[in-house]
Amino acid sequence: MNKKLVNIIRIIGQLISISIFGLAGGLLVHFRIPGNNSFTDNDAGPLALVYGIFLIIGIGLLLNSLIFRQKNHWKKYRTGIIVFVIGFGLLVFIPRDVIKWSFFGGKKMEFTSIKNPDFIWVKLELYKNNDFLCSTSHGGEMTEETLGEYKLKNNVLELNLKNRISEHTKKVYPTLYKNIGTKYRIINDTLICIDCEKEIKLKKN
């Protein structure tokens, strides 16, 4: 096999690998951005598959680039790929709290469910810049993440949503949708949802 053909095969292989790695990484990074972490229990399998593809191709690209860089083969390109893979890997596997901090800054307080009916679980995070991030789950089947700005008036915490609740959630998970609260009455360290269908109570952590 002549050298020209070998180079063409290498270029095609690199393009395919980088494209798949970038697509998988882009999906994973998007999922980790605050407000995008909405999923069902059926998403666990596909998500694990995407993580697996990202890891396998990423490790392959990294090893391949390190080996050929030592041989001075497309040295600048190999260096670029090493930086690209490591950078993308950090974005995907860095603790999500760091990502939240980069979006919202410091956290002011956090509330979680005490004991709610119909297996509804809520985690509400309030940030110093008046932003909030709220994760609401129903029976482990579906989790919807919302974000926006909050304000406190007359012992009532109001949440103004910035992202829309998906139509899929509204139709398939009506119990979850009807219990994504936007108004909470404050009694000491407890929040009681005013506009939820069920009696949702949160306790300050």
PDB file of C-alpha atoms in Angstrom:
ATOM      1  CA  MET A   1       0.000   0.000   0.000  1.00  0.00           C
ATOM      2  CA  ASN A   2       1.584   3.294  -1.104  1.00  0.00           C
ATOM      3  CA  LYS A   3       2.185   6.217   1.261  1.00  0.00           C
ATOM      4  CA  LYS A   4      -0.429   8.470  -0.368  1.00  0.00           C
ATOM      5  CA  LEU A   5      -3.203   5.903   0.110  1.00  0.00           C
ATOM      6  CA  VAL A   6      -2.163   5.335   3.726  1.00  0.00           C
ATOM      7  CA  ASN A   7      -2.389   9.094   4.403  1.00  0.00           C
ATOM      8  CA  ILE A   8      -5.853   9.267   2.806  1.00  0.00           C
ATOM      9  CA  ILE A   9      -7.072   6.392   5.005  1.00  0.00           C
ATOM     10  CA  ARG A  10      -5.594   8.091   8.075  1.00  0.00           C
ATOM     11  CA  ILE A  11      -7.285  11.381   7.253  1.00  0.00           C
ATOM     12  CA  ILE A  12     -10.667   9.702   6.742  1.00  0.00           C
ATOM     13  CA  GLY A  13     -10.260   7.736   9.991  1.00  0.00           C
ATOM     14  CA  GLN A  14      -9.336  10.875  11.909  1.00  0.00           C
ATOM     15  CA  LEU A  15     -12.274  12.836  10.476  1.00  0.00           C
ATOM     16  CA  ILE A  16     -14.762  10.101  11.404  1.00  0.00           C
ATOM     17  CA  SER A  17     -13.323   9.656  14.913  1.00  0.00           C
ATOM     18  CA  ILE A  18     -13.194  13.389  15.659  1.00  0.00           C
ATOM     19  CA  SER A  19     -16.724  13.917  14.317  1.00  0.00           C
ATOM     20  CA  ILE A  20     -18.214  11.145  16.475  1.00  0.00           C
ATOM     21  CA  PHE A  21     -16.201  12.260  19.515  1.00  0.00           C
ATOM     22  CA  GLY A  22     -17.277  15.882  19.046  1.00  0.00           C
ATOM     23  CA  LEU A  23     -20.947  14.953  18.556  1.00  0.00           C
ATOM     24  CA  ALA A  24     -21.020  12.704  21.637  1.00  0.00           C
ATOM     25  CA  GLY A  25     -19.157  15.302  23.708  1.00  0.00           C
ATOM     26  CA  GLY A  26     -21.442  18.097  22.528  1.00  0.00           C
ATOM     27  CA  LEU A  27     -24.529  16.133  23.619  1.00  0.00           C
ATOM     28  CA  LEU A  28     -23.008  15.412  27.033  1.00  0.00           C
ATOM     29  CA  VAL A  29     -21.933  19.027  27.614  1.00  0.00           C
ATOM     30  CA  HIS A  30     -25.387  20.283  26.558  1.00  0.00           C
ATOM     31  CA  PHE A  31     -26.997  17.881  29.043  1.00  0.00           C
ATOM     32  CA  ARG A  32     -24.844  19.257  31.880  1.00  0.00           C
ATOM     33  CA  ILE A  33     -25.715  22.921  31.290  1.00  0.00           C
ATOM     34  CA  PRO A  34     -28.145  24.198  33.981  1.00  0.00           C
ATOM     35  CA  GLY A  35     -31.734  23.932  32.766  1.00  0.00           C
ATOM     36  CA  ASN A  36     -30.987  21.093  30.332  1.00  0.00           C
ATOM     37  CA  ASN A  37     -30.765  18.232  32.829  1.00  0.00           C
ATOM     38  CA  SER A  38     -34.256  16.867  32.121  1.00  0.00           C
ATOM     39  CA  PHE A  39     -34.567  13.116  31.556  1.00  0.00           C
ATOM     40  CA  THR A  40     -36.609   9.958  32.055  1.00  0.00           C
ATOM     41  CA  ASP A  41     -35.491   6.630  33.512  1.00  0.00           C
ATOM     42  CA  ASN A  42     -35.431   5.272  29.928  1.00  0.00           C
ATOM     43  CA  ASP A  43     -32.659   7.730  29.068  1.00  0.00           C
ATOM     44  CA  ALA A  44     -30.134   5.981  31.331  1.00  0.00           C
ATOM     45  CA  GLY A  45     -29.228   3.329  28.729  1.00  0.00           C
ATOM     46  CA  PRO A  46     -28.681   5.706  25.753  1.00  0.00           C
ATOM     47  CA  LEU A  47     -26.821   8.151  28.002  1.00  0.00           C
ATOM     48  CA  ALA A  48     -24.452   5.419  29.218  1.00  0.00           C
ATOM     49  CA  LEU A  49     -23.880   4.416  25.580  1.00  0.00           C
ATOM     50  CA  VAL A  50     -22.970   8.002  24.628  1.00  0.00           C
ATOM     51  CA  TYR A  51     -20.571   8.208  27.593  1.00  0.00           C
ATOM     52  CA  GLY A  52     -19.006   4.899  26.510  1.00  0.00           C
ATOM     53  CA  ILE A  53     -18.529   6.054  22.916  1.00  0.00           C
ATOM     54  CA  PHE A  54     -17.061   9.354  24.116  1.00  0.00           C
ATOM     55  CA  LEU A  55     -14.590   7.596  26.435  1.00  0.00           C
ATOM     56  CA  ILE A  56     -13.472   4.893  23.987  1.00  0.00           C
ATOM     57  CA  ILE A  57     -12.942   7.237  21.043  1.00  0.00           C
ATOM     58  CA  GLY A  58     -11.396   9.913  23.277  1.00  0.00           C
ATOM     59  CA  ILE A  59      -8.848   7.473  24.733  1.00  0.00           C
ATOM     60  CA  GLY A  60      -8.134   6.124  21.237  1.00  0.00           C
ATOM     61  CA  LEU A  61      -7.544   9.609  19.821  1.00  0.00           C
ATOM     62  CA  LEU A  62      -5.362  10.566  22.783  1.00  0.00           C
ATOM     63  CA  LEU A  63      -3.140   7.463  22.580  1.00  0.00           C
ATOM     64  CA  ASN A  64      -2.924   7.669  18.795  1.00  0.00           C
ATOM     65  CA  SER A  65      -1.907  11.331  18.921  1.00  0.00           C
ATOM     66  CA  LEU A  66       0.670  10.790  21.677  1.00  0.00           C
ATOM     67  CA  ILE A  67       2.306   7.915  19.802  1.00  0.00           C
ATOM     68  CA  PHE A  68       2.460   9.638  16.431  1.00  0.00           C
ATOM     69  CA  ARG A  69       3.532  12.950  17.974  1.00  0.00           C
ATOM     70  CA  GLN A  70       6.598  11.180  19.333  1.00  0.00           C
ATOM     71  CA  LYS A  71       7.309  10.080  15.758  1.00  0.00           C
ATOM     72  CA  ASN A  72       6.951  13.711  14.548  1.00  0.00           C
ATOM     73  CA  HIS A  73       4.003  12.716  12.330  1.00  0.00           C
ATOM     74  CA  TRP A  74       1.733  15.773  11.796  1.00  0.00           C
ATOM     75  CA  LYS A  75       3.146  17.101  15.075  1.00  0.00           C
ATOM     76  CA  LYS A  76       1.091  20.327  15.266  1.00  0.00           C
ATOM     77  CA  TYR A  77      -2.102  18.462  14.385  1.00  0.00           C
ATOM     78  CA  ARG A  78      -1.411  15.786  17.024  1.00  0.00           C
ATOM     79  CA  THR A  79      -0.807  18.499  19.642  1.00  0.00           C
ATOM     80  CA  GLY A  80      -4.100  20.149  18.707  1.00  0.00           C
ATOM     81  CA  ILE A  81      -5.987  16.857  19.052  1.00  0.00           C
ATOM     82  CA  ILE A  82      -4.442  16.210  22.488  1.00  0.00           C
ATOM     83  CA  VAL A  83      -5.564  19.653  23.697  1.00  0.00           C
ATOM     84  CA  PHE A  84      -9.016  19.160  22.105  1.00  0.00           C
ATOM     85  CA  VAL A  85      -9.613  15.738  23.718  1.00  0.00           C
ATOM     86  CA  ILE A  86      -8.395  16.791  27.181  1.00  0.00           C
ATOM     87  CA  GLY A  87     -10.389  20.049  27.042  1.00  0.00           C
ATOM     88  CA  PHE A  88     -13.579  18.290  25.989  1.00  0.00           C
ATOM     89  CA  GLY A  89     -13.018  15.631  28.632  1.00  0.00           C
ATOM     90  CA  LEU A  90     -12.756  18.277  31.353  1.00  0.00           C
ATOM     91  CA  LEU A  91     -16.030  19.864  30.210  1.00  0.00           C
ATOM     92  CA  VAL A  92     -17.827  16.515  30.310  1.00  0.00           C
ATOM     93  CA  PHE A  93     -16.442  15.185  33.601  1.00  0.00           C
ATOM     94  CA  ILE A  94     -15.843  18.338  35.652  1.00  0.00           C
ATOM     95  CA  PRO A  95     -18.146  18.410  38.752  1.00  0.00           C
ATOM     96  CA  ARG A  96     -21.513  19.946  37.838  1.00  0.00           C
ATOM     97  CA  ASP A  97     -21.300  22.295  40.821  1.00  0.00           C
ATOM     98  CA  VAL A  98     -18.391  24.017  39.059  1.00  0.00           C
ATOM     99  CA  ILE A  99     -20.545  24.479  35.935  1.00  0.00           C
ATOM    100  CA  LYS A 100     -23.386  25.878  38.058  1.00  0.00           C
ATOM    101  CA  TRP A 101     -20.977  28.298  39.727  1.00  0.00           C
ATOM    102  CA  SER A 102     -19.754  29.523  36.321  1.00  0.00           C
ATOM    103  CA  PHE A 103     -23.381  30.282  35.343  1.00  0.00           C
ATOM    104  CA  PHE A 104     -24.831  31.601  38.612  1.00  0.00           C
ATOM    105  CA  GLY A 105     -21.986  32.417  40.988  1.00  0.00           C
ATOM    106  CA  GLY A 106     -22.231  31.639  44.697  1.00  0.00           C
ATOM    107  CA  LYS A 107     -25.121  29.683  46.188  1.00  0.00           C
ATOM    108  CA  LYS A 108     -27.255  31.430  48.807  1.00  0.00           C
ATOM    109  CA  MET A 109     -29.313  28.502  50.112  1.00  0.00           C
ATOM    110  CA  GLU A 110     -30.712  25.119  49.128  1.00  0.00           C
ATOM    111  CA  PHE A 111     -34.008  23.351  49.866  1.00  0.00           C
ATOM    112  CA  THR A 112     -35.007  19.719  49.376  1.00  0.00           C
ATOM    113  CA  SER A 113     -38.207  17.732  49.828  1.00  0.00           C
ATOM    114  CA  ILE A 114     -39.222  16.658  53.311  1.00  0.00           C
ATOM    115  CA  LYS A 115     -41.787  13.982  52.495  1.00  0.00           C
ATOM    116  CA  ASN A 116     -44.061  14.593  49.549  1.00  0.00           C
ATOM    117  CA  PRO A 117     -47.050  12.676  48.161  1.00  0.00           C
ATOM    118  CA  ASP A 118     -46.909  10.527  44.996  1.00  0.00           C
ATOM    119  CA  PHE A 119     -43.108  10.220  45.225  1.00  0.00           C
ATOM    120  CA  ILE A 120     -42.532  13.798  44.083  1.00  0.00           C
ATOM    121  CA  TRP A 121     -39.007  14.962  44.909  1.00  0.00           C
ATOM    122  CA  VAL A 122     -37.850  18.583  44.621  1.00  0.00           C
ATOM    123  CA  LYS A 123     -34.440  20.222  44.970  1.00  0.00           C
ATOM    124  CA  LEU A 124     -34.386  24.022  44.844  1.00  0.00           C
ATOM    125  CA  GLU A 125     -31.156  26.024  44.754  1.00  0.00           C
ATOM    126  CA  LEU A 126     -31.192  29.799  45.255  1.00  0.00           C
ATOM    127  CA  TYR A 127     -28.178  31.852  44.184  1.00  0.00           C
ATOM    128  CA  LYS A 128     -26.867  35.202  45.395  1.00  0.00           C
ATOM    129  CA  ASN A 129     -27.539  36.876  42.023  1.00  0.00           C
ATOM    130  CA  ASN A 130     -31.289  36.094  42.368  1.00  0.00           C
ATOM    131  CA  ASP A 131     -31.162  33.134  39.981  1.00  0.00           C
ATOM    132  CA  PHE A 132     -32.578  29.744  40.908  1.00  0.00           C
ATOM    133  CA  LEU A 133     -32.244  26.171  39.667  1.00  0.00           C
ATOM    134  CA  CYS A 134     -34.955  23.641  40.501  1.00  0.00           C
ATOM    135  CA  SER A 135     -35.050  19.904  39.814  1.00  0.00           C
ATOM    136  CA  THR A 136     -38.430  18.148  40.153  1.00  0.00           C
ATOM    137  CA  SER A 137     -38.805  14.362  39.873  1.00  0.00           C
ATOM    138  CA  HIS A 138     -41.803  12.068  39.914  1.00  0.00           C
ATOM    139  CA  GLY A 139     -41.284   8.524  41.120  1.00  0.00           C
ATOM    140  CA  GLY A 140     -37.874   8.330  39.490  1.00  0.00           C
ATOM    141  CA  GLU A 141     -39.568   8.114  36.078  1.00  0.00           C
ATOM    142  CA  MET A 142     -39.072  11.704  34.964  1.00  0.00           C
ATOM    143  CA  THR A 143     -36.961  14.652  36.097  1.00  0.00           C
ATOM    144  CA  GLU A 144     -37.566  18.195  34.874  1.00  0.00           C
ATOM    145  CA  GLU A 145     -35.022  20.935  35.530  1.00  0.00           C
ATOM    146  CA  THR A 146     -36.136  24.568  35.511  1.00  0.00           C
ATOM    147  CA  LEU A 147     -34.276  27.810  36.059  1.00  0.00           C
ATOM    148  CA  GLY A 148     -34.994  31.517  36.230  1.00  0.00           C
ATOM    149  CA  GLU A 149     -35.098  34.381  38.719  1.00  0.00           C
ATOM    150  CA  TYR A 150     -36.676  34.496  42.170  1.00  0.00           C
ATOM    151  CA  LYS A 151     -38.024  37.239  44.386  1.00  0.00           C
ATOM    152  CA  LEU A 152     -39.179  37.300  47.982  1.00  0.00           C
ATOM    153  CA  LYS A 153     -42.181  39.354  49.032  1.00  0.00           C
ATOM    154  CA  ASN A 154     -44.440  39.085  52.103  1.00  0.00           C
ATOM    155  CA  ASN A 155     -42.950  35.694  53.046  1.00  0.00           C
ATOM    156  CA  VAL A 156     -43.756  34.311  49.589  1.00  0.00           C
ATOM    157  CA  LEU A 157     -40.992  33.068  47.314  1.00  0.00           C
ATOM    158  CA  GLU A 158     -41.873  33.563  43.631  1.00  0.00           C
ATOM    159  CA  LEU A 159     -40.014  31.707  40.879  1.00  0.00           C
ATOM    160  CA  ASN A 160     -40.101  33.188  37.374  1.00  0.00           C
ATOM    161  CA  LEU A 161     -39.201  30.451  34.890  1.00  0.00           C
ATOM    162  CA  LYS A 162     -36.871  31.242  31.995  1.00  0.00           C
ATOM    163  CA  ASN A 163     -36.974  27.864  30.286  1.00  0.00           C
ATOM    164  CA  ARG A 164     -40.178  26.231  29.083  1.00  0.00           C
ATOM    165  CA  ILE A 165     -41.470  22.942  30.422  1.00  0.00           C
ATOM    166  CA  SER A 166     -41.500  20.456  27.554  1.00  0.00           C
ATOM    167  CA  GLU A 167     -44.762  19.393  25.917  1.00  0.00           C
ATOM    168  CA  HIS A 168     -43.685  15.792  26.475  1.00  0.00           C
ATOM    169  CA  THR A 169     -43.677  16.389  30.249  1.00  0.00           C
ATOM    170  CA  LYS A 170     -47.083  18.092  30.144  1.00  0.00           C
ATOM    171  CA  LYS A 171     -48.729  15.240  28.220  1.00  0.00           C
ATOM    172  CA  VAL A 172     -46.992  12.135  29.537  1.00  0.00           C
ATOM    173  CA  TYR A 173     -46.223  13.220  33.119  1.00  0.00           C
ATOM    174  CA  PRO A 174     -49.147  15.465  34.164  1.00  0.00           C
ATOM    175  CA  THR A 175     -48.587  14.811  37.894  1.00  0.00           C
ATOM    176  CA  LEU A 176     -45.031  16.076  37.610  1.00  0.00           C
ATOM    177  CA  TYR A 177     -46.084  19.077  35.492  1.00  0.00           C
ATOM    178  CA  LYS A 178     -48.818  20.132  37.946  1.00  0.00           C
ATOM    179  CA  ASN A 179     -46.358  20.033  40.838  1.00  0.00           C
ATOM    180  CA  ILE A 180     -43.585  22.183  39.403  1.00  0.00           C
ATOM    181  CA  GLY A 181     -44.223  25.054  41.781  1.00  0.00           C
ATOM    182  CA  THR A 182     -43.616  28.747  41.125  1.00  0.00           C
ATOM    183  CA  LYS A 183     -44.864  30.115  44.477  1.00  0.00           C
ATOM    184  CA  TYR A 184     -43.810  28.967  47.945  1.00  0.00           C
ATOM    185  CA  ARG A 185     -44.906  30.257  51.327  1.00  0.00           C
ATOM    186  CA  ILE A 186     -42.032  30.555  53.814  1.00  0.00           C
ATOM    187  CA  ILE A 187     -42.580  29.314  57.366  1.00  0.00           C
ATOM    188  CA  ASN A 188     -39.306  29.369  59.331  1.00  0.00           C
ATOM    189  CA  ASP A 189     -36.940  27.109  57.326  1.00  0.00           C
ATOM    190  CA  THR A 190     -39.736  25.390  55.412  1.00  0.00           C
ATOM    191  CA  LEU A 191     -41.205  26.164  51.988  1.00  0.00           C
ATOM    192  CA  ILE A 192     -44.792  25.123  51.223  1.00  0.00           C
ATOM    193  CA  CYS A 193     -45.870  25.192  47.596  1.00  0.00           C
ATOM    194  CA  ILE A 194     -48.935  27.375  46.992  1.00  0.00           C
ATOM    195  CA  ASP A 195     -49.657  26.592  43.331  1.00  0.00           C
ATOM    196  CA  CYS A 196     -48.839  22.852  43.282  1.00  0.00           C
ATOM    197  CA  GLU A 197     -51.546  20.239  42.909  1.00  0.00           C
ATOM    198  CA  LYS A 198     -50.164  18.311  45.898  1.00  0.00           C
ATOM    199  CA  GLU A 199     -48.894  19.581  49.245  1.00  0.00           C
ATOM    200  CA  ILE A 200     -45.214  19.971  48.443  1.00  0.00           C
ATOM    201  CA  LYS A 201     -42.945  20.884  51.379  1.00  0.00           C
ATOM    202  CA  LEU A 202     -39.250  21.712  51.202  1.00  0.00           C
ATOM    203  CA  LYS A 203     -36.777  22.008  54.074  1.00  0.00           C
ATOM    204  CA  LYS A 204     -33.693  24.226  54.112  1.00  0.00           C
ATOM    205  CA  ASN A 205     -30.500  22.159  54.079  1.00  0.00           C
TER     206      ASN A 205
END
